Coordinates of N, CA and C in Angstrom, one line a residue:
M237 N 144.1 80.9 87.5 CA 144.0 80.1 88.6 C 143.7 80.9 89.9
R238 N 144.4 82.1 89.9 CA 144.2 82.9 91.1 C 142.8 83.4 91.2
D239 N 142.1 83.6 90.0 CA 140.7 84.0 90.1 C 139.8 83.0 90.7
N240 N 140.2 81.7 90.6 CA 139.4 80.6 91.1 C 139.6 80.4 92.6
M241 N 140.6 81.0 93.2 CA 140.9 80.8 94.6 C 139.9 81.5 95.5
K242 N 139.4 80.8 96.5 CA 138.4 81.3 97.4 C 139.1 82.0 98.6
P243 N 138.6 83.1 99.0 CA 139.2 83.8 100.2 C 139.1 82.9 101.4
C244 N 140.1 83.0 102.3 CA 140.2 82.2 103.5 C 139.0 82.5 104.4
Q245 N 138.3 81.5 104.9 CA 137.2 81.7 105.7 C 137.5 81.6 107.2
H246 N 138.8 81.3 107.5 CA 139.1 81.2 108.9 C 139.3 82.5 109.6
T247 N 138.8 82.6 110.8 CA 139.0 83.9 111.6 C 139.5 83.5 112.9
L248 N 140.3 84.4 113.5 CA 140.9 84.2 114.8 C 139.8 84.5 115.9
S249 N 139.8 83.7 116.9 CA 138.8 83.9 118.0 C 139.4 85.1 118.9
D250 N 138.5 85.6 119.7 CA 138.8 86.7 120.5 C 139.7 86.3 121.7
D251 N 139.8 85.0 122.0 CA 140.5 84.5 123.1 C 141.9 84.0 122.8
V252 N 142.4 84.4 121.6 CA 143.8 84.0 121.2 C 144.8 84.7 122.1
I253 N 145.8 83.8 122.6 CA 146.8 84.3 123.5 C 148.2 84.3 122.7
Y254 N 148.8 85.4 122.7 CA 150.1 85.5 122.0 C 151.3 85.4 123.0
K255 N 152.3 84.6 122.6 CA 153.5 84.4 123.4 C 154.7 84.7 122.5
E256 N 155.8 85.2 123.1 CA 157.0 85.5 122.4 C 157.7 84.2 121.8
V257 N 157.5 83.1 122.6 CA 158.2 81.8 122.2 C 157.2 80.7 122.4
V258 N 157.2 79.8 121.5 CA 156.5 78.5 121.6 C 157.5 77.4 121.6
V259 N 157.5 76.6 122.7 CA 158.4 75.4 122.8 C 157.6 74.2 122.4
I260 N 158.1 73.5 121.4 CA 157.4 72.3 120.9 C 158.0 71.1 121.6
G261 N 157.2 70.4 122.4 CA 157.6 69.2 123.1 C 157.9 69.5 124.6
N262 N 157.3 68.7 125.4 CA 157.4 68.9 126.9 C 158.2 67.8 127.6
G263 N 159.1 67.2 126.8 CA 160.1 66.3 127.4 C 161.2 67.0 128.2
P264 N 162.2 66.3 128.6 CA 163.3 67.0 129.4 C 163.9 68.2 128.7
S265 N 164.1 68.2 127.4 CA 164.7 69.3 126.7 C 163.7 70.5 126.8
G266 N 162.4 70.2 126.6 CA 161.5 71.3 126.6 C 161.3 71.9 128.0
L267 N 161.4 71.1 129.1 CA 161.4 71.5 130.4 C 162.6 72.5 130.8
V268 N 163.7 72.0 130.4 CA 164.9 72.9 130.6 C 164.9 74.2 129.9
T269 N 164.4 74.1 128.6 CA 164.2 75.4 127.8 C 163.2 76.3 128.5
S270 N 162.1 75.7 129.0 CA 161.1 76.5 129.7 C 161.7 77.1 131.0
F271 N 162.5 76.3 131.7 CA 163.2 76.8 132.9 C 164.0 78.0 132.7
M272 N 164.8 78.0 131.6 CA 165.6 79.1 131.3 C 164.8 80.3 130.8
L273 N 163.8 80.1 130.0 CA 163.0 81.2 129.5 C 162.2 81.8 130.6
A274 N 162.0 81.1 131.7 CA 161.3 81.6 132.9 C 162.2 82.6 133.7
G275 N 163.4 82.8 133.3 CA 164.3 83.8 133.9 C 165.4 83.2 134.8
N276 N 165.6 81.9 134.6 CA 166.7 81.3 135.4 C 167.9 81.2 134.5
V277 N 169.0 81.9 135.0 CA 170.2 82.1 134.2 C 171.4 81.3 134.8
P278 N 172.1 80.6 134.0 CA 173.3 79.9 134.5 C 174.5 80.8 134.7
Y279 N 175.1 80.7 135.8 CA 176.3 81.5 136.1 C 177.5 80.6 136.5
L280 N 178.7 80.9 136.1 CA 179.8 80.2 136.4 C 180.1 80.3 137.9
K281 N 180.4 79.2 138.6 CA 180.7 79.3 140.0 C 182.1 80.0 140.2
R282 N 182.3 80.6 141.4 CA 183.5 81.4 141.6 C 184.8 80.5 141.7
E283 N 184.6 79.3 142.0 CA 185.8 78.4 142.1 C 185.6 77.1 141.4
I284 N 186.7 76.6 140.8 CA 186.7 75.3 140.1 C 187.6 74.5 140.9
P285 N 187.2 73.3 141.5 CA 188.1 72.5 142.3 C 189.4 72.1 141.5
E286 N 190.5 72.3 142.1 CA 191.8 72.0 141.4 C 192.0 70.5 141.2
D287 N 191.4 69.7 142.0 CA 191.6 68.2 141.8 C 190.6 67.6 140.9
L288 N 189.7 68.4 140.3 CA 188.7 67.9 139.4 C 189.3 67.8 138.0
P289 N 189.5 66.6 137.4 CA 190.2 66.4 136.2 C 189.4 66.7 134.9
I290 N 188.9 68.0 134.8 CA 188.1 68.3 133.6 C 189.1 68.6 132.5
D291 N 188.6 68.8 131.3 CA 189.4 69.1 130.1 C 190.2 70.3 130.4
E292 N 191.6 70.2 130.2 CA 192.5 71.3 130.6 C 192.2 72.5 129.8
M293 N 191.9 72.4 128.5 CA 191.6 73.6 127.7 C 190.3 74.3 128.2
L294 N 189.4 73.5 128.6 CA 188.1 74.1 129.1 C 188.4 74.8 130.4
R295 N 189.2 74.1 131.3 CA 189.6 74.8 132.5 C 190.3 76.1 132.3
A296 N 191.2 76.2 131.4 CA 191.9 77.4 131.1 C 190.9 78.5 130.6
R297 N 190.0 78.1 129.7 CA 189.0 79.1 129.2 C 188.1 79.6 130.3
L298 N 187.7 78.7 131.2 CA 186.8 79.1 132.3 C 187.5 80.0 133.3
L299 N 188.8 79.7 133.5 CA 189.6 80.5 134.5 C 189.8 81.9 133.9
N300 N 189.7 82.1 132.6 CA 189.9 83.4 132.0 C 188.6 84.3 132.1
L301 N 187.5 83.6 132.5 CA 186.2 84.4 132.6 C 186.2 85.0 134.0
P302 N 185.5 86.1 134.1 CA 185.3 86.8 135.4 C 184.6 85.8 136.4
P303 N 184.9 85.7 137.6 CA 184.1 84.9 138.6 C 182.7 85.3 138.6
G304 N 181.8 84.3 138.5 CA 180.4 84.6 138.5 C 179.8 85.1 137.2
Q305 N 180.6 84.8 136.1 CA 180.2 85.2 134.8 C 178.9 84.6 134.3
N306 N 178.0 85.4 133.8 CA 176.7 84.9 133.1 C 177.1 84.2 131.9
L307 N 176.8 82.9 131.8 CA 177.2 82.1 130.7 C 176.5 82.5 129.4
L308 N 175.3 83.1 129.5 CA 174.5 83.5 128.3 C 175.2 84.7 127.7
E309 N 176.1 85.4 128.4 CA 176.8 86.5 127.8 C 178.2 86.2 127.4
T310 N 178.5 84.9 127.2 CA 179.9 84.5 126.8 C 179.8 83.8 125.4
D311 N 180.9 83.6 124.8 CA 181.0 82.9 123.6 C 181.0 81.4 123.8
L312 N 179.8 80.8 123.8 CA 179.7 79.4 124.1 C 180.4 78.5 123.1
M313 N 180.5 78.9 121.8 CA 181.2 78.1 120.8 C 182.7 78.1 121.2
E314 N 183.2 79.2 121.7 CA 184.6 79.2 122.1 C 184.9 78.3 123.3
L315 N 183.9 78.4 124.3 CA 184.1 77.5 125.4 C 184.1 76.1 125.1
A316 N 183.2 75.7 124.1 CA 183.0 74.3 123.8 C 184.1 73.8 122.8
E317 N 184.9 74.6 122.3 CA 185.9 74.2 121.3 C 186.8 73.1 121.8
G318 N 186.9 72.0 121.0 CA 187.8 70.9 121.3 C 187.2 69.8 122.3
L319 N 186.0 70.0 122.8 CA 185.4 69.0 123.7 C 185.0 67.8 122.9
E320 N 185.2 66.7 123.5 CA 184.8 65.4 122.9 C 183.8 64.6 123.8
G321 N 183.0 63.8 123.2 CA 182.0 63.1 123.9 C 181.1 62.3 123.0
R322 N 179.9 62.0 123.5 CA 178.9 61.2 122.8 C 178.1 61.9 121.8
S323 N 178.3 63.2 121.7 CA 177.5 64.1 120.8 C 178.4 64.8 119.9
Q324 N 177.9 65.1 118.7 CA 178.6 65.9 117.7 C 178.2 67.4 117.9
N325 N 177.2 67.7 118.7 CA 176.8 69.0 119.0 C 177.7 69.6 120.1
P326 N 178.4 70.7 119.9 CA 179.2 71.2 120.9 C 178.5 71.7 122.2
F327 N 177.3 72.2 122.0 CA 176.6 72.8 123.2 C 176.2 71.7 124.2
P328 N 175.6 70.6 123.8 CA 175.4 69.5 124.8 C 176.7 69.0 125.5
L329 N 177.8 69.0 124.7 CA 179.0 68.6 125.3 C 179.5 69.6 126.4
L330 N 179.3 70.9 126.1 CA 179.7 71.9 127.1 C 178.8 71.8 128.3
M331 N 177.5 71.6 128.1 CA 176.6 71.6 129.3 C 176.9 70.3 130.1
D332 N 177.2 69.2 129.4 CA 177.6 68.0 130.2 C 178.8 68.2 131.1
N333 N 179.8 68.9 130.5 CA 181.0 69.2 131.3 C 180.8 70.2 132.4
L334 N 179.8 71.1 132.3 CA 179.5 72.0 133.3 C 178.5 71.5 134.4
L335 N 177.6 70.8 133.9 CA 176.5 70.3 134.8 C 177.0 69.0 135.5
R336 N 177.7 68.1 134.8 CA 178.1 66.8 135.3 C 179.6 66.6 135.1
P337 N 180.4 67.4 135.6 CA 181.9 67.3 135.3 C 182.4 66.0 135.6
C338 N 183.1 65.4 134.7 CA 183.8 64.1 134.8 C 182.9 63.0 135.2
A339 N 181.6 63.1 134.8 CA 180.7 62.0 135.1 C 181.0 60.7 134.5
D340 N 181.6 60.8 133.2 CA 181.9 59.6 132.5 C 183.1 58.8 133.2
L341 N 183.8 59.5 134.0 CA 184.9 58.9 134.8 C 184.5 58.4 136.1
G342 N 183.2 58.5 136.4 CA 182.7 58.0 137.7 C 182.7 59.0 138.8
F343 N 183.0 60.2 138.5 CA 183.0 61.3 139.6 C 181.6 61.7 139.8
H344 N 181.3 62.0 141.1 CA 180.0 62.6 141.5 C 180.3 64.0 142.0
A345 N 180.7 64.9 141.1 CA 181.2 66.2 141.4 C 180.0 67.2 141.3
D346 N 180.1 68.3 142.0 CA 179.0 69.3 142.0 C 179.1 70.0 140.6
P347 N 178.0 70.6 140.1 CA 178.1 71.4 138.9 C 179.0 72.6 139.0
L348 N 179.5 73.0 137.9 CA 180.4 74.1 137.8 C 179.6 75.4 137.6
I349 N 178.3 75.3 137.4 CA 177.5 76.5 137.3 C 176.4 76.5 138.3
E350 N 175.8 77.6 138.6 CA 174.7 77.8 139.5 C 173.6 78.6 138.8
W351 N 172.4 78.4 139.2 CA 171.3 79.1 138.5 C 170.8 80.2 139.4
K352 N 170.5 81.3 138.8 CA 170.0 82.5 139.5 C 168.8 83.0 138.8
Y353 N 167.8 83.4 139.5 CA 166.5 83.9 138.9 C 166.6 85.4 138.7
D354 N 166.3 85.8 137.5 CA 166.3 87.2 137.2 C 165.0 87.5 136.5
V355 N 164.1 88.3 137.1 CA 162.8 88.6 136.6 C 162.9 89.3 135.2
E356 N 164.0 90.1 135.0 CA 164.1 90.8 133.8 C 164.5 89.9 132.6
K357 N 164.9 88.7 132.9 CA 165.3 87.7 131.9 C 164.1 86.8 131.4
Q358 N 162.9 87.0 132.1 CA 161.8 86.2 131.7 C 161.4 86.5 130.3
V359 N 161.0 85.4 129.6 CA 160.4 85.5 128.2 C 159.1 84.8 128.2
E360 N 158.1 85.5 127.8 CA 156.7 84.9 127.7 C 156.8 83.7 126.8
H361 N 156.3 82.6 127.3 CA 156.4 81.4 126.4 C 155.3 80.4 126.8
V362 N 155.1 79.4 126.0 CA 154.2 78.3 126.2 C 154.9 77.1 125.7
V363 N 154.6 76.0 126.4 CA 155.2 74.7 126.1 C 154.1 73.8 125.6
L364 N 154.2 73.3 124.4 CA 153.2 72.4 123.8 C 153.6 70.9 123.9
G365 N 152.8 70.1 124.4 CA 153.1 68.7 124.5 C 151.9 67.8 124.3
R366 N 152.1 66.6 123.9 CA 151.0 65.6 123.6 C 150.5 64.9 124.9
G367 N 151.1 65.1 126.0 CA 150.8 64.5 127.2 C 151.3 65.2 128.4
P368 N 151.4 64.5 129.6 CA 151.9 65.2 130.8 C 153.4 65.6 130.6
P369 N 153.8 66.5 131.5 CA 155.2 66.9 131.4 C 156.1 65.6 131.6
G370 N 157.2 65.5 130.8 CA 158.1 64.4 130.9 C 158.2 63.7 129.5
G371 N 157.3 64.0 128.6 CA 157.4 63.4 127.3 C 157.3 61.9 127.2
A372 N 158.3 61.3 126.5 CA 158.2 59.9 126.3 C 158.4 59.0 127.5
W373 N 158.9 59.6 128.6 CA 159.0 58.8 129.9 C 157.7 58.2 130.3
H374 N 156.6 58.8 130.0 CA 155.3 58.3 130.5 C 154.9 57.1 129.7
S375 N 155.5 56.8 128.5 CA 155.2 55.7 127.7 C 156.0 54.5 128.0
F376 N 157.0 54.6 128.9 CA 157.9 53.5 129.2 C 157.3 52.6 130.3
P377 N 157.6 51.3 130.3 CA 157.1 50.4 131.3 C 157.7 50.9 132.7
A378 N 157.0 50.7 133.7 CA 157.4 51.2 135.1 C 158.6 50.5 135.5
E379 N 158.8 49.2 135.1 CA 160.0 48.4 135.6 C 161.3 48.7 134.7
L380 N 161.2 49.6 133.7 CA 162.3 49.9 132.9 C 163.4 50.6 133.7
R381 N 164.6 50.2 133.5 CA 165.8 50.8 134.3 C 166.7 51.6 133.3
T382 N 167.3 52.6 133.8 CA 168.2 53.4 132.9 C 169.6 52.8 133.0
L383 N 170.4 53.1 132.0 CA 171.8 52.7 132.1 C 172.6 53.7 132.8
S384 N 172.1 54.9 133.0 CA 172.9 56.0 133.7 C 172.4 56.1 135.1
P385 N 173.3 56.6 136.0 CA 172.9 56.9 137.4 C 171.7 57.9 137.4
A386 N 170.8 57.8 138.4 CA 169.7 58.6 138.5 C 170.0 60.1 138.5
A387 N 171.2 60.4 139.2 CA 171.6 61.8 139.3 C 171.8 62.5 138.0
W388 N 172.2 61.7 137.0 CA 172.4 62.3 135.7 C 171.2 62.8 135.0
L389 N 170.0 62.3 135.5 CA 168.8 62.6 134.8 C 168.0 63.8 135.5
A390 N 168.7 64.3 136.6 CA 168.0 65.5 137.3 C 168.0 66.7 136.4
L391 N 166.9 67.4 136.4 CA 166.8 68.7 135.7 C 167.2 69.9 136.6
P392 N 167.6 71.0 136.0 CA 167.8 72.2 136.8 C 166.5 72.5 137.6
P393 N 166.6 73.1 138.8 CA 167.8 73.5 139.5 C 168.4 72.4 140.4
H394 N 168.4 71.2 139.9 CA 169.0 70.0 140.6 C 168.3 69.8 142.0
A395 N 167.0 69.9 142.0 CA 166.2 69.5 143.2 C 165.2 68.6 142.8
S396 N 164.9 67.6 143.6 CA 163.8 66.7 143.4 C 162.6 67.1 144.1
V397 N 161.4 66.7 143.6 CA 160.2 67.0 144.2 C 159.7 65.8 145.0
C398 N 159.4 66.0 146.2 CA 159.0 64.8 147.1 C 157.6 64.4 146.6
A399 N 157.4 63.1 146.4 CA 156.0 62.7 146.0 C 155.0 62.9 147.1
D400 N 155.4 63.0 148.3 CA 154.4 63.1 149.4 C 154.0 64.6 149.6
T401 N 155.0 65.5 149.6 CA 154.7 66.9 150.0 C 154.6 67.8 148.8
G402 N 155.3 67.4 147.7 CA 155.3 68.3 146.5 C 156.3 69.4 146.7
S403 N 157.1 69.3 147.7 CA 158.1 70.4 148.0 C 159.5 70.0 147.5
P404 N 160.3 71.0 147.1 CA 161.6 70.6 146.6 C 162.5 70.1 147.8
S405 N 163.4 69.2 147.5 CA 164.3 68.8 148.5 C 165.6 68.3 147.9
S406 N 166.6 68.1 148.6 CA 167.9 67.6 148.1 C 167.7 66.2 147.8
P407 N 168.1 65.7 146.6 CA 168.0 64.3 146.2 C 168.9 63.4 147.0
P408 N 168.4 62.2 147.4 CA 169.3 61.3 148.1 C 170.4 60.8 147.1
P409 N 171.4 60.1 147.7 CA 172.5 59.5 146.8 C 171.8 58.6 145.7
A410 N 172.2 58.8 144.5 CA 171.6 58.1 143.4 C 172.1 56.7 143.3
P411 N 171.3 55.7 143.0 CA 171.7 54.3 142.8 C 172.4 54.2 141.4
A412 N 172.9 53.1 141.1 CA 173.6 52.9 139.8 C 172.7 53.1 138.7
G413 N 171.4 52.8 138.8 CA 170.4 53.0 137.8 C 169.1 53.5 138.5
A414 N 168.2 53.9 137.7 CA 166.9 54.4 138.3 C 165.8 53.8 137.5
R415 N 164.7 53.4 138.2 CA 163.6 52.9 137.5 C 162.7 54.0 137.0
R416 N 162.0 53.8 135.9 CA 161.2 54.8 135.3 C 160.1 55.2 136.3
G417 N 159.6 54.3 137.1 CA 158.6 54.6 138.1 C 159.1 55.6 139.2
R418 N 160.4 55.5 139.5 CA 161.0 56.4 140.5 C 161.2 57.8 139.9
L419 N 161.3 57.9 138.6 CA 161.6 59.2 138.0 C 160.4 60.0 137.7
L420 N 159.3 59.4 137.5 CA 158.1 60.1 137.1 C 157.4 60.9 138.2
P421 N 157.3 60.4 139.4 CA 156.5 61.2 140.4 C 156.8 62.7 140.4
P422 N 158.1 63.1 140.4 CA 158.3 64.5 140.4 C 157.7 65.2 139.2
L423 N 157.5 64.6 138.1 CA 156.9 65.2 136.9 C 155.4 65.2 137.1
R424 N 154.9 64.3 137.9 CA 153.4 64.4 138.1 C 153.0 65.4 139.2
A425 N 153.9 65.7 140.1 CA 153.6 66.6 141.2 C 153.4 68.0 140.6
P426 N 152.6 68.9 141.3 CA 152.4 70.2 140.9 C 153.8 71.0 140.8
L427 N 154.0 71.7 139.8 CA 155.2 72.5 139.6 C 154.9 73.9 140.1
Q428 N 155.5 74.3 141.2 CA 155.2 75.5 141.9 C 156.5 76.3 142.1
P429 N 156.4 77.6 142.5 CA 157.6 78.4 142.8 C 158.4 77.7 143.9
A430 N 159.8 77.7 143.7 CA 160.7 77.1 144.7 C 161.7 78.2 145.1
G431 N 161.4 78.9 146.1 CA 162.3 80.0 146.6 C 162.4 81.0 145.5
P432 N 163.7 81.4 145.1 CA 163.9 82.4 144.1 C 163.6 81.8 142.7
Y433 N 163.5 80.5 142.5 CA 163.3 79.9 141.2 C 161.8 79.8 141.0
L434 N 161.3 80.4 139.9 CA 159.9 80.2 139.5 C 159.9 79.2 138.5
L435 N 159.4 78.0 138.9 CA 159.4 76.9 137.9 C 158.2 77.0 137.0
L436 N 158.4 77.9 136.0 CA 157.3 78.2 135.1 C 157.3 77.2 133.9
F437 N 157.0 75.9 134.3 CA 156.9 74.9 133.2 C 155.5 74.9 132.7
I438 N 154.6 75.7 133.2 CA 153.2 75.7 132.8 C 152.9 77.1 132.2
P439 N 151.8 77.2 131.4 CA 150.8 76.2 131.2 C 151.3 75.2 130.1
F440 N 150.9 74.0 130.3 CA 151.1 73.0 129.2 C 149.7 72.8 128.5
I441 N 149.8 72.6 127.2 CA 148.6 72.3 126.4 C 148.7 70.9 125.9
Y442 N 147.7 70.1 126.3 CA 147.7 68.7 126.0 C 147.0 68.5 124.6
L443 N 147.7 68.1 123.6 CA 147.1 68.0 122.3 C 146.5 66.6 122.1

């Protein structure tokens, strides 16, 4: 049978671009992954509010970390141990507790982590998607409303992009829910460097 096999006739073109990482999907998860691969690193804030009723074991573990600790250099499985929530995956539960502490209790608390740009942490990558950035959001009816407050849907670094100017700004207080039409304009606006954060969510390849 091997004698009957024909040699492969496919050849690579001269314009092939090689990347260290290929992210499949340009929905919210792909955007956050790209944000981190672009050199944006999560660091633990130096103070955790004493009146914030986060998980006590998580609080104890966070307090044992040096102030300003790079979370990528910690044992995330140990930090996430014992956390409960809507996911069986410990990492989303940990990020929910750090990015939206006590959100399920109705608190609008600041994140317990902050993002810092480090050029040495950049990883060459490309994000592949079937359409514009945002993934399935673009297929939803404009009048569709979310069950969660709009603030829960913000992506790092927790800045919204003004539809008029295309510049980052602090988001206004979020309503109880958000319309799909209100969430999409930031994803349609050009993604450009924002201060120390290089929003390298591009290039996108539309398949």
